[in-house]
């Protein structure tokens, strides 16, 4: 592990909102007096009716989390309308298309008009406050209009990543009972078309219950339109006005649902509400990225993930920022694309994922060095642990040894960044997310839940609430309690392992549950297993993660076939294709090992510990196998492992 320390650059100490002394003081106050602290910072957004209560949270019993509970506000008003007085002509969104020749700029006034039109289109279709709208879109400005239009009228959006299959989409439509879907004819990524509308049709055939589909024309590709159910966005937009009032929303009214994978069962609908979420997203965006007026800010995430919600859209727009939205991929048309976009739009802050950094690092320095990147001031990382080698390359080659890196740890559930450096305050250690943000109380516990002090490793909990925290699992509050508050009663359990060093810095070591992190995307091993056993030739499957140079973790599947079915290369390909189709490309196994048996205890429980070790090529270290029902299974697994060099 690298022990390098990077001091705060002098230029940053001068420019930043927060230096180290200020961080210490503000952090201490946020912990000692959360009500006073958040009463003050709650003022950063506009309230139609000011709140009089601040924090009302309980991690025990039924778990109840409320912030600013009697305040009334509207997220779209905060992200758009309140900026119109001073920023009507300022660019809100820079859109960079998949093809480098395509880009456009949307001012706050234009954003207002487009969002109002989209909101009116929804209203005309009887979408009301509290109704769920599913958004299945490419990275085009209309995705932002759709999300903000929902916020404007108080509908709850559920954005589903465009890479998910029709079945995954259907599951998510059904779970939250969406009657309205916003999509596009096709998406465009790396020059390849994604059949979004056709996927929506297939999903609805399965889910039913959808009355309206609004279709944005992106590629002009041929799609089928149901004359009753479907409408083109550009046609619907022609017959509505560019004015639409903002619904009055209670601070605790839902803003969105975002489905995410857990260690068991189907993906769960993480529910975020209005007031606390926006306060936290905008505050973290301002301080973590030290956002100042005029900065050009780019987060490369997809709006289908929480990073896109909080740090492409809501945080930046609440701060009146200029946020860049990129439709494409890092290596199209060439490996210089990210850096060319930075030069083209004079990007100051660049926020991406370790998997992209590692992939581009493999392509060498030259595609980076041939660009200027002189506008860059700050770099960010999110989604998975960043290994020190990738960190140093990002720092040295991309940032020319000039730009601090904020390694931000957080989760879909947390709504915003919880552990992170602040660029003017925090010395950096490559690979460490460093210190907690204001109001965040991390605790490392052992397997029994005993809090550990000092420099230790263990499981990461957060012991008290912050305003951006999820409030519930949509439609299943019991699952919320069970998933996050039962392992260590009275604490929020993150599912991550973590080390704390002598300086109090936190080093996230990755998931300790049955969730794997593939290219920064969360995948439940149980989901991939259920998909595999759906295949007629599969009798049983067990899935684990293994270290992967680019993806961080790869998906390793052990598959037991039905009696009489012979393993073959064709079948391996067939199973990979099956999972791709069933869940989506991100869930496709990287390796499949056909195994006549799986290591099980005598009570029939699969010993994943052993499967993980074999997948990691750590088979000299399998531990005690004597409790297995049939220890001979392990020899077969080791001899046929798929990692053999
Ligand atoms: C992992 C993404 C190390 C972690 C915002 C967490 C990280 C999961 C980091 C959440 C980081 C995210 N360092 N690990 N900086 N950021 N993770 O819900 O395991 O898609 O639990 O949210 O990603 O993934 P999610």
XYZ file of C-alpha atoms and ligand atoms in Angstrom:
670
model
C 0.000 0.000 0.000
C 1.339 3.392 -0.963
C 2.224 5.642 1.943
C 2.711 8.765 -0.145
C 1.117 11.919 1.197
C 0.160 14.842 -0.998
C -0.064 18.188 0.791
C -2.753 20.746 -0.038
C -1.325 22.813 -2.931
C -0.746 26.486 -2.068
C -3.123 27.680 -4.789
C -5.846 25.530 -3.295
C -5.292 26.664 0.261
C -5.920 30.195 -1.025
C -8.932 29.540 -3.179
C -10.944 26.981 -1.247
C -13.958 27.646 0.961
C -12.649 25.286 3.634
C -9.126 24.953 5.026
C -8.070 22.422 7.618
C -8.833 24.560 10.680
C -12.257 25.369 9.292
C -12.913 21.722 8.512
C -12.080 20.725 12.083
C -14.270 23.432 13.573
C -17.222 22.861 11.270
C -17.015 19.096 11.642
C -16.943 19.322 15.427
C -19.934 21.635 15.473
C -21.878 19.398 13.082
C -21.410 16.506 15.513
C -21.932 18.431 18.763
C -24.947 20.384 17.587
C -26.557 18.748 14.546
C -29.767 20.738 14.965
C -27.969 24.080 15.017
C -25.598 23.110 12.235
C -28.260 21.853 9.847
C -30.719 24.623 10.716
C -28.086 26.981 9.376
C -27.120 24.956 6.302
C -30.737 24.093 5.563
C -31.040 27.728 4.489
C -28.955 27.088 1.406
C -32.102 26.125 -0.489
C -35.285 28.149 -0.923
C -38.240 27.157 1.254
C -41.782 28.158 0.334
C -42.606 27.576 3.981
C -39.555 27.629 6.242
C -38.956 24.638 8.483
C -39.107 25.003 12.243
C -37.955 21.450 13.007
C -34.569 20.168 11.877
C -33.590 16.627 12.856
C -35.996 13.940 13.950
C -34.366 10.579 13.434
C -34.395 7.220 15.176
C -32.307 4.199 14.110
C -34.100 1.883 16.534
C -37.473 0.148 16.401
C -39.313 1.069 13.228
C -36.486 3.380 12.089
C -37.832 6.820 11.301
C -35.777 9.459 9.502
C -37.106 12.977 9.062
C -35.278 16.191 8.320
C -36.777 19.693 8.087
C -40.119 17.898 8.375
C -42.453 20.909 8.410
C -40.659 22.775 5.601
C -42.200 23.148 2.149
C -40.094 23.463 -0.993
C -39.704 22.262 -4.572
C -36.559 20.762 -6.048
C -37.148 22.045 -9.600
C -37.737 25.547 -8.242
C -34.391 25.351 -6.456
C -32.560 23.932 -9.455
C -34.043 26.308 -12.026
C -36.468 29.096 -11.157
C -34.554 30.723 -8.369
C -31.560 31.158 -10.696
C -33.520 32.931 -13.423
C -33.154 36.373 -11.906
C -29.366 36.362 -12.219
C -28.511 33.443 -14.469
C -31.217 33.153 -17.122
C -28.582 33.299 -19.866
C -25.922 31.290 -18.078
C -25.347 27.784 -19.423
C -26.891 25.200 -17.120
C -26.096 22.082 -19.134
C -23.358 21.525 -21.671
C -24.307 18.462 -23.657
C -21.579 16.546 -25.467
C -22.884 13.917 -27.855
C -21.517 10.473 -28.565
C -20.210 11.821 -31.870
C -17.578 14.526 -31.229
C -19.212 16.791 -33.810
C -22.390 17.031 -31.745
C -22.764 19.256 -28.711
C -25.075 21.960 -27.416
C -25.534 24.351 -24.555
C -28.738 24.828 -22.597
C -29.173 28.016 -20.577
C -31.136 28.192 -17.338
C -33.959 29.941 -19.207
C -34.059 27.189 -21.824
C -33.910 24.575 -19.100
C -36.891 26.231 -17.444
C -38.909 26.199 -20.647
C -38.083 22.608 -21.550
C -38.777 21.306 -18.062
C -42.114 23.132 -17.965
C -43.073 21.652 -21.319
C -42.199 18.163 -20.165
C -44.100 18.761 -16.920
C -47.161 19.903 -18.856
C -46.958 16.843 -21.084
C -47.061 14.709 -17.950
C -49.915 16.695 -16.435
C -51.961 16.317 -19.611
C -51.559 12.583 -19.139
C -52.917 12.764 -15.610
C -49.615 12.297 -13.849
C -50.111 13.714 -10.374
C -48.207 14.361 -7.187
C -46.976 11.050 -5.775
C -47.380 9.102 -9.039
C -44.346 7.135 -10.221
C -42.769 7.829 -13.601
C -40.141 5.479 -15.014
C -37.379 7.121 -17.026
C -35.366 4.893 -19.397
C -33.182 7.240 -21.357
C -29.839 7.797 -22.997
C -27.595 10.593 -21.733
C -29.372 13.423 -23.506
C -30.718 16.682 -22.033
C -34.256 15.318 -22.203
C -33.290 12.874 -19.431
C -32.613 15.874 -17.201
C -35.818 17.578 -18.336
C -37.763 14.442 -17.482
C -36.336 14.154 -13.972
C -36.830 17.831 -13.217
C -40.341 17.784 -14.721
C -41.293 15.056 -12.255
C -39.801 17.057 -9.406
C -41.692 20.120 -10.581
C -45.113 18.487 -10.366
C -44.301 16.235 -7.418
C -44.231 12.962 -9.322
C -41.660 10.407 -8.121
C -39.153 9.422 -10.778
C -37.540 6.039 -11.084
C -34.646 6.213 -13.523
C -33.638 2.833 -14.912
C -30.171 2.608 -16.476
C -30.430 2.220 -20.271
C -28.195 -0.871 -20.131
C -30.793 -2.928 -18.284
C -32.779 -5.570 -20.133
C -36.536 -5.502 -20.793
C -37.035 -7.993 -17.945
C -35.103 -5.864 -15.462
C -37.063 -2.830 -16.629
C -40.358 -4.692 -16.299
C -39.496 -5.719 -12.740
C -38.826 -2.084 -11.821
C -41.994 -0.810 -13.526
C -44.060 -3.381 -11.675
C -42.476 -2.826 -8.281
C -43.375 0.871 -8.173
C -46.464 0.611 -10.383
C -45.450 3.238 -12.927
C -48.201 4.165 -15.317
C -46.029 6.459 -17.385
C -42.641 5.916 -19.030
C -40.320 8.417 -20.647
C -37.842 6.953 -23.124
C -36.148 7.561 -26.495
C -36.273 5.761 -29.802
C -32.695 4.586 -29.440
C -29.632 5.400 -27.410
C -26.210 5.971 -28.908
C -23.025 4.897 -27.140
C -19.649 4.446 -28.715
C -21.270 4.525 -32.164
C -23.609 1.664 -31.274
C -27.359 1.916 -31.056
C -29.329 0.735 -28.036
C -32.977 -0.190 -28.775
C -34.586 1.641 -25.870
C -38.128 1.937 -27.225
C -38.188 -1.708 -28.345
C -37.009 -2.660 -24.839
C -39.798 -0.595 -23.314
C -42.346 -2.356 -25.540
C -40.999 -5.736 -24.451
C -41.002 -4.678 -20.804
C -44.600 -3.465 -20.914
C -45.672 -6.687 -22.614
C -44.481 -8.336 -19.429
C -45.408 -5.800 -16.743
C -48.633 -4.360 -18.134
C -50.134 -1.383 -16.330
C -48.539 1.384 -18.406
C -50.920 3.970 -19.875
C -48.460 6.393 -21.457
C -45.073 6.227 -23.117
C -43.404 9.493 -24.102
C -40.733 8.941 -26.739
C -37.893 11.356 -27.449
C -36.493 11.150 -30.962
C -32.751 10.706 -30.631
C -31.466 8.680 -33.593
C -34.501 8.671 -35.861
C -34.340 4.876 -36.016
C -37.556 3.047 -36.836
C -39.717 2.194 -33.828
C -43.253 0.993 -33.380
C -45.656 3.501 -31.880
C -48.868 2.397 -30.215
C -51.400 5.017 -31.363
C -53.170 5.139 -28.009
C -50.374 4.652 -25.533
C -47.323 6.244 -27.181
C -46.584 9.845 -28.101
C -43.557 11.571 -29.606
C -42.106 14.102 -27.226
C -41.560 16.709 -29.955
C -45.194 16.465 -31.032
C -46.549 16.588 -27.490
C -44.263 19.538 -26.673
C -45.735 21.558 -29.537
C -49.134 21.790 -27.915
C -48.158 22.775 -24.366
C -46.852 26.011 -22.883
C -43.463 26.726 -21.344
C -44.994 27.681 -18.005
C -45.871 25.245 -15.279
C -46.196 26.022 -11.579
C -44.004 24.234 -9.047
C -45.907 21.900 -6.723
C -45.556 22.644 -3.032
C -43.710 19.680 -1.612
C -43.229 18.787 1.982
C -39.569 18.214 2.854
C -40.337 14.540 3.429
C -42.356 13.965 0.244
C -40.572 11.446 -2.003
C -38.382 12.841 -4.777
C -37.194 9.641 -6.391
C -36.814 5.891 -6.252
C -33.630 4.303 -7.514
C -33.321 0.530 -7.695
C -30.108 -0.946 -6.409
C -28.775 -4.437 -5.846
C -28.412 -5.936 -2.418
C -27.072 -9.192 -1.076
C -30.421 -10.964 -1.300
C -33.515 -10.949 -3.437
C -34.617 -8.528 -6.092
C -33.154 -5.038 -6.396
C -34.741 -2.711 -3.886
C -36.240 0.699 -4.498
C -34.106 3.129 -2.517
C -36.399 6.003 -1.585
C -35.101 9.553 -1.291
C -37.156 12.528 -0.203
C -37.079 16.208 -1.020
C -35.637 18.700 1.450
C -32.801 16.922 3.225
C -31.646 15.276 0.006
C -31.327 18.585 -1.819
C -29.597 20.335 1.077
C -27.080 17.504 1.300
C -26.520 17.050 -2.452
C -25.961 20.767 -2.997
C -23.782 21.233 0.076
C -21.510 18.287 -0.725
C -21.269 19.432 -4.339
C -20.193 22.903 -3.273
C -17.617 21.890 -0.679
C -16.223 18.616 -2.003
C -15.700 20.056 -5.498
C -15.124 23.531 -4.087
C -17.552 24.766 -6.678
C -17.395 28.498 -7.433
C -19.498 30.518 -9.835
C -18.229 30.143 -13.372
C -16.558 26.756 -12.890
C -17.203 24.171 -15.573
C -17.972 20.896 -13.867
C -18.123 17.437 -15.403
C -19.251 14.194 -13.803
C -19.026 11.280 -16.253
C -21.627 9.066 -14.566
C -24.887 7.995 -16.203
C -28.123 9.485 -14.855
C -29.232 5.874 -14.347
C -27.021 5.725 -11.241
C -27.133 7.753 -8.058
C -23.966 9.652 -8.991
C -25.820 11.008 -12.006
C -28.759 12.045 -9.847
C -26.802 13.851 -7.153
C -23.741 15.095 -9.025
C -24.772 15.652 -12.623
C -28.175 17.026 -11.858
C -29.457 17.969 -8.436
C -26.338 19.112 -6.562
C -24.823 21.187 -9.382
C -28.088 22.736 -10.582
C -29.152 23.636 -7.041
C -25.850 25.540 -6.893
C -26.489 27.339 -10.200
C -23.578 25.493 -11.785
C -22.710 24.654 -15.364
C -22.804 20.875 -15.534
C -21.582 18.809 -18.453
C -23.549 15.799 -19.615
C -21.762 13.276 -21.839
C -23.601 10.785 -23.983
C -20.648 8.655 -25.007
C -17.924 6.392 -23.635
C -14.277 7.048 -22.655
C -12.717 5.257 -25.632
C -14.813 6.451 -28.548
C -13.769 7.468 -31.101
C -10.345 7.269 -29.417
C -8.789 6.918 -25.986
C -8.294 10.692 -25.910
C -12.011 11.453 -25.818
C -12.326 12.470 -22.150
C -9.329 14.778 -22.416
C -10.507 16.268 -25.691
C -13.874 17.052 -24.141
C -12.061 18.712 -21.234
C -10.160 20.931 -23.674
C -13.197 21.618 -25.855
C -15.353 22.862 -22.982
C -12.569 24.114 -20.670
C -13.599 21.762 -17.878
C -12.267 22.697 -14.425
C -13.532 19.786 -12.338
C -13.612 16.218 -13.597
C -15.291 13.410 -11.642
C -15.101 9.816 -12.864
C -14.785 6.166 -11.788
C -11.647 4.093 -11.116
C -12.650 1.551 -13.752
C -12.451 4.245 -16.454
C -9.126 5.455 -15.096
C -7.673 1.942 -15.126
C -8.899 1.268 -18.657
C -7.400 4.526 -19.939
C -4.193 3.942 -18.007
C -3.757 0.697 -19.936
C -3.896 2.669 -23.167
C -0.731 4.503 -22.063
C 0.167 8.163 -21.477
C 0.236 9.312 -25.072
C -3.541 9.717 -25.638
C -3.595 11.934 -22.531
C -0.395 13.870 -23.172
C -1.439 14.990 -26.619
C -4.176 17.088 -25.019
C -3.695 20.224 -22.936
C -6.009 19.787 -19.890
C -4.796 23.215 -18.748
C -8.292 24.117 -17.542
C -8.349 21.261 -14.990
C -8.096 22.165 -11.344
C -9.658 19.254 -9.491
C -10.149 15.534 -10.106
C -12.604 13.190 -8.440
C -13.108 9.452 -8.107
C -16.196 7.473 -7.117
C -17.809 4.071 -7.205
C -15.179 1.642 -5.928
C -11.845 1.643 -4.163
C -9.158 3.251 -6.318
C -5.877 1.371 -6.212
C -2.845 3.600 -5.464
C -1.287 2.887 -8.895
C -4.358 4.195 -10.717
C -4.552 7.116 -8.270
C -0.940 8.106 -8.966
C -1.428 7.838 -12.717
C -4.574 9.975 -12.546
C -2.703 12.508 -10.426
C 0.530 12.587 -12.410
C -0.562 12.091 -16.007
C -4.126 13.419 -16.157
C -3.707 16.151 -13.535
C -0.068 17.008 -14.324
C 0.795 16.802 -10.602
C -1.282 19.927 -10.120
C -4.822 18.824 -9.290
C -5.922 17.314 -5.987
C -8.018 14.139 -6.245
C -11.144 13.837 -4.138
C -11.783 10.123 -3.597
C -15.426 10.239 -2.562
C -17.008 7.311 -0.739
C -20.773 7.036 -0.660
C -23.697 4.854 -1.765
C -27.094 4.999 -3.463
C -28.498 4.793 0.043
C -26.546 7.767 1.375
C -27.811 10.216 -1.261
C -24.545 12.119 -1.242
C -20.861 11.899 -0.387
C -20.067 10.808 3.206
C -16.296 10.278 3.341
C -14.035 12.451 1.209
C -11.164 14.871 1.145
C -11.939 18.577 0.812
C -9.416 19.954 -1.677
C -8.343 22.983 0.392
C -8.293 21.154 3.705
C -7.185 17.558 3.398
C -3.780 16.034 2.792
C -4.277 13.201 0.359
C -3.185 9.599 0.674
C -3.630 7.642 -2.567
C -6.296 5.016 -2.027
C -7.910 6.611 1.010
C -11.269 8.388 0.997
C -9.764 10.211 4.020
C -12.204 11.892 6.425
C -15.949 12.211 7.072
C -17.968 15.064 5.606
C -19.818 17.392 7.981
C -22.447 15.660 10.074
C -21.218 12.148 9.279
C -20.244 9.831 12.153
C -18.441 6.730 10.872
C -17.719 3.859 13.197
C -15.724 0.691 12.574
C -17.100 -2.370 14.338
C -16.017 -5.988 14.648
C -18.167 -8.945 13.588
C -20.133 -8.751 16.835
C -20.747 -5.043 16.457
C -18.275 -3.915 19.082
C -16.960 -0.440 18.205
C -13.208 -0.463 17.524
C -11.018 2.505 18.382
C -7.815 3.793 16.811
C -6.052 2.242 13.835
C -8.145 -0.846 13.038
C -10.004 -2.764 10.347
C -13.597 -3.912 10.481
C -17.046 -3.207 9.147
C -18.172 0.328 8.453
C -21.266 1.718 10.164
C -22.621 5.233 10.457
C -23.994 5.900 13.909
C -26.265 8.868 13.273
C -28.374 10.262 10.444
C -27.474 12.951 7.882
C -30.019 14.807 5.735
C -29.353 12.937 2.465
C -29.973 9.478 3.878
C -32.535 7.186 2.199
C -35.802 7.049 4.111
C -37.129 3.639 3.211
C -37.267 0.845 0.660
C -40.186 1.754 -1.577
C -43.205 -0.267 -0.512
C -41.242 -2.354 1.991
C -40.157 -0.486 5.102
C -39.504 -3.771 6.903
C -36.858 -4.638 4.318
C -35.245 -1.249 4.962
C -34.989 -2.033 8.665
C -33.760 -5.584 8.088
C -31.159 -4.634 5.488
C -29.509 -1.694 7.181
C -30.320 -1.568 10.885
C -30.524 -5.171 12.107
C -26.951 -6.406 11.602
C -25.716 -3.903 14.175
C -28.811 -2.675 16.017
C -29.110 1.084 16.259
C -26.509 1.704 13.540
C -26.678 2.123 9.775
C -24.570 -0.708 8.324
C -22.989 0.180 4.998
C -22.060 -3.331 3.812
C -18.466 -2.127 3.331
C -15.272 -3.177 5.028
C -12.958 -0.408 6.131
C -9.617 0.344 7.743
C -8.795 3.438 9.776
C -5.148 4.495 10.003
C -3.153 6.374 12.649
C -4.246 9.724 11.202
C -7.911 8.809 11.428
C -8.122 8.372 7.650
C -10.646 5.862 6.308
C -9.676 3.283 3.652
C -12.671 1.488 2.172
C -11.718 -2.085 1.354
C -14.851 -3.151 -0.532
C -18.088 -4.994 0.149
C -18.263 -7.534 2.924
C -21.683 -8.845 1.853
C -22.749 -10.737 -1.270
C -22.679 -7.650 -3.417
C -19.942 -7.297 -6.012
C -18.792 -4.104 -7.618
C -18.228 -4.570 -11.332
C -16.838 -1.473 -13.046
C -18.372 0.568 -10.254
C -21.799 -1.020 -10.794
C -23.380 -2.890 -7.954
C -24.506 -6.404 -8.640
C -26.052 -8.871 -6.228
C -24.525 -12.320 -6.645
C -27.993 -13.728 -5.882
C -29.447 -11.926 -8.903
C -26.929 -13.480 -11.275
C -27.493 -16.888 -9.685
C -31.265 -16.679 -10.113
C -30.775 -15.717 -13.707
C -28.440 -18.661 -14.389
C -30.769 -21.230 -12.842
C -33.586 -19.969 -15.051
C -31.701 -21.577 -17.940
C -33.081 -25.036 -18.676
C -29.684 -26.722 -18.672
C -28.592 -25.326 -15.304
C -29.354 -27.118 -12.092
C -27.471 -24.936 -9.633
C -25.242 -21.863 -9.647
C -23.053 -19.949 -7.223
C -21.576 -16.568 -8.105
C -18.682 -14.705 -6.478
C -16.451 -11.760 -7.338
C -12.761 -12.022 -8.226
C -10.101 -9.340 -8.749
C -10.179 -7.906 -12.274
C -7.545 -5.501 -13.621
C -9.968 -3.077 -15.241
C -13.369 -3.770 -13.742
C -12.184 -3.918 -10.147
C -14.184 -7.082 -9.695
C -15.265 -9.600 -12.282
C -18.157 -12.059 -12.074
C -17.158 -15.691 -11.535
C -19.952 -18.245 -11.810
C -19.818 -21.884 -10.733
C -22.482 -23.774 -12.615
C -23.773 -27.295 -12.048
C -25.555 -28.641 -15.106
C -28.660 -30.788 -15.272
C -28.085 -34.535 -15.375
C -26.982 -35.652 -18.799
C -25.970 -32.187 -20.062
C -22.337 -32.013 -21.191
C -20.250 -28.890 -20.561
C -19.003 -27.149 -23.710
C -17.666 -23.826 -24.962
C -20.962 -23.273 -26.789
C -22.919 -23.749 -23.603
C -20.627 -21.341 -21.788
C -21.335 -18.691 -24.417
C -25.020 -19.510 -24.315
C -25.136 -18.944 -20.560
C -23.282 -15.630 -20.788
C -25.706 -14.503 -23.505
C -28.614 -15.681 -21.387
C -27.614 -13.511 -18.408
C -26.898 -10.527 -20.672
C -30.358 -10.799 -22.074
C -32.035 -11.529 -18.773
C -30.482 -8.780 -16.605
C -28.269 -6.684 -18.881
C -24.665 -6.630 -20.148
C -23.274 -5.460 -16.793
C -24.315 -8.760 -15.207
C -22.681 -11.036 -17.794
C -20.312 -13.505 -16.083
C -16.647 -13.075 -16.986
C -15.872 -16.680 -16.123
C -18.011 -19.748 -15.887
C -16.690 -22.917 -14.305
C -18.757 -26.041 -14.832
C -18.669 -27.949 -11.594
C -20.355 -31.276 -10.935
C -20.830 -30.235 -7.316
C -20.613 -27.149 -5.109
C -18.972 -27.155 -1.690
C -21.765 -27.358 0.849
C -22.027 -27.797 4.553
C -23.900 -30.841 5.795
C -26.951 -28.634 6.210
C -26.754 -27.744 2.514
C -25.389 -24.195 2.746
C -22.979 -23.254 -0.054
C -19.552 -22.332 1.342
C -18.914 -19.134 -0.562
C -15.721 -18.456 1.309
C -14.150 -21.410 -0.490
C -15.568 -20.409 -3.859
C -14.182 -16.907 -3.427
C -10.721 -18.226 -2.606
C -10.671 -20.448 -5.687
C -11.898 -17.594 -7.889
C -9.162 -15.387 -6.416
C -6.587 -18.083 -7.252
C -5.858 -18.313 -3.552
C -6.445 -22.037 -3.434
C -3.496 -22.718 -1.139
C -5.516 -20.988 1.514
C -8.899 -22.639 1.527
C -9.181 -22.994 5.279
C -11.054 -25.756 6.980
C -12.901 -27.940 4.493
C -13.596 -30.791 6.902
C -17.121 -29.614 7.659
C -18.121 -30.076 4.033
C -20.640 -32.722 3.126
C -18.261 -33.914 0.380
C -14.718 -32.504 0.706
C -13.699 -34.109 -2.621
C -15.750 -31.467 -4.443
C -13.078 -28.921 -3.615
C -10.292 -30.800 -5.411
C -12.350 -30.878 -8.558
C -13.072 -27.149 -8.283
C -9.394 -26.320 -7.800
C -8.313 -28.486 -10.717
C -10.799 -26.911 -13.072
C -10.565 -23.315 -11.962
C -10.896 -20.754 -14.719
C -8.098 -18.434 -13.645
C -5.299 -20.798 -14.589
C -2.683 -18.734 -16.332
C -18.374 1.362 -3.351
C -22.029 4.788 -5.786
C -14.346 2.771 -2.250
C -18.694 0.884 -1.946
C -21.866 6.231 -5.289
C -20.147 1.259 -1.776
C -16.496 2.989 -3.010
C -20.694 1.056 -3.161
C -16.291 4.367 -3.249
C -21.892 1.916 -3.450
C -14.991 4.915 -2.966
C -18.340 3.853 -3.766
N -14.067 4.068 -2.466
N -15.523 2.203 -2.511
N -14.682 6.183 -3.191
N -17.448 4.868 -3.719
N -17.767 2.709 -3.359
O -24.655 2.445 -4.509
O -18.530 -0.515 -1.889
O -23.572 2.405 -6.788
O -20.822 0.477 -0.824
O -23.085 4.185 -5.104
O -19.605 1.400 -4.035
O -22.259 1.826 -4.799
P -23.467 2.684 -5.351
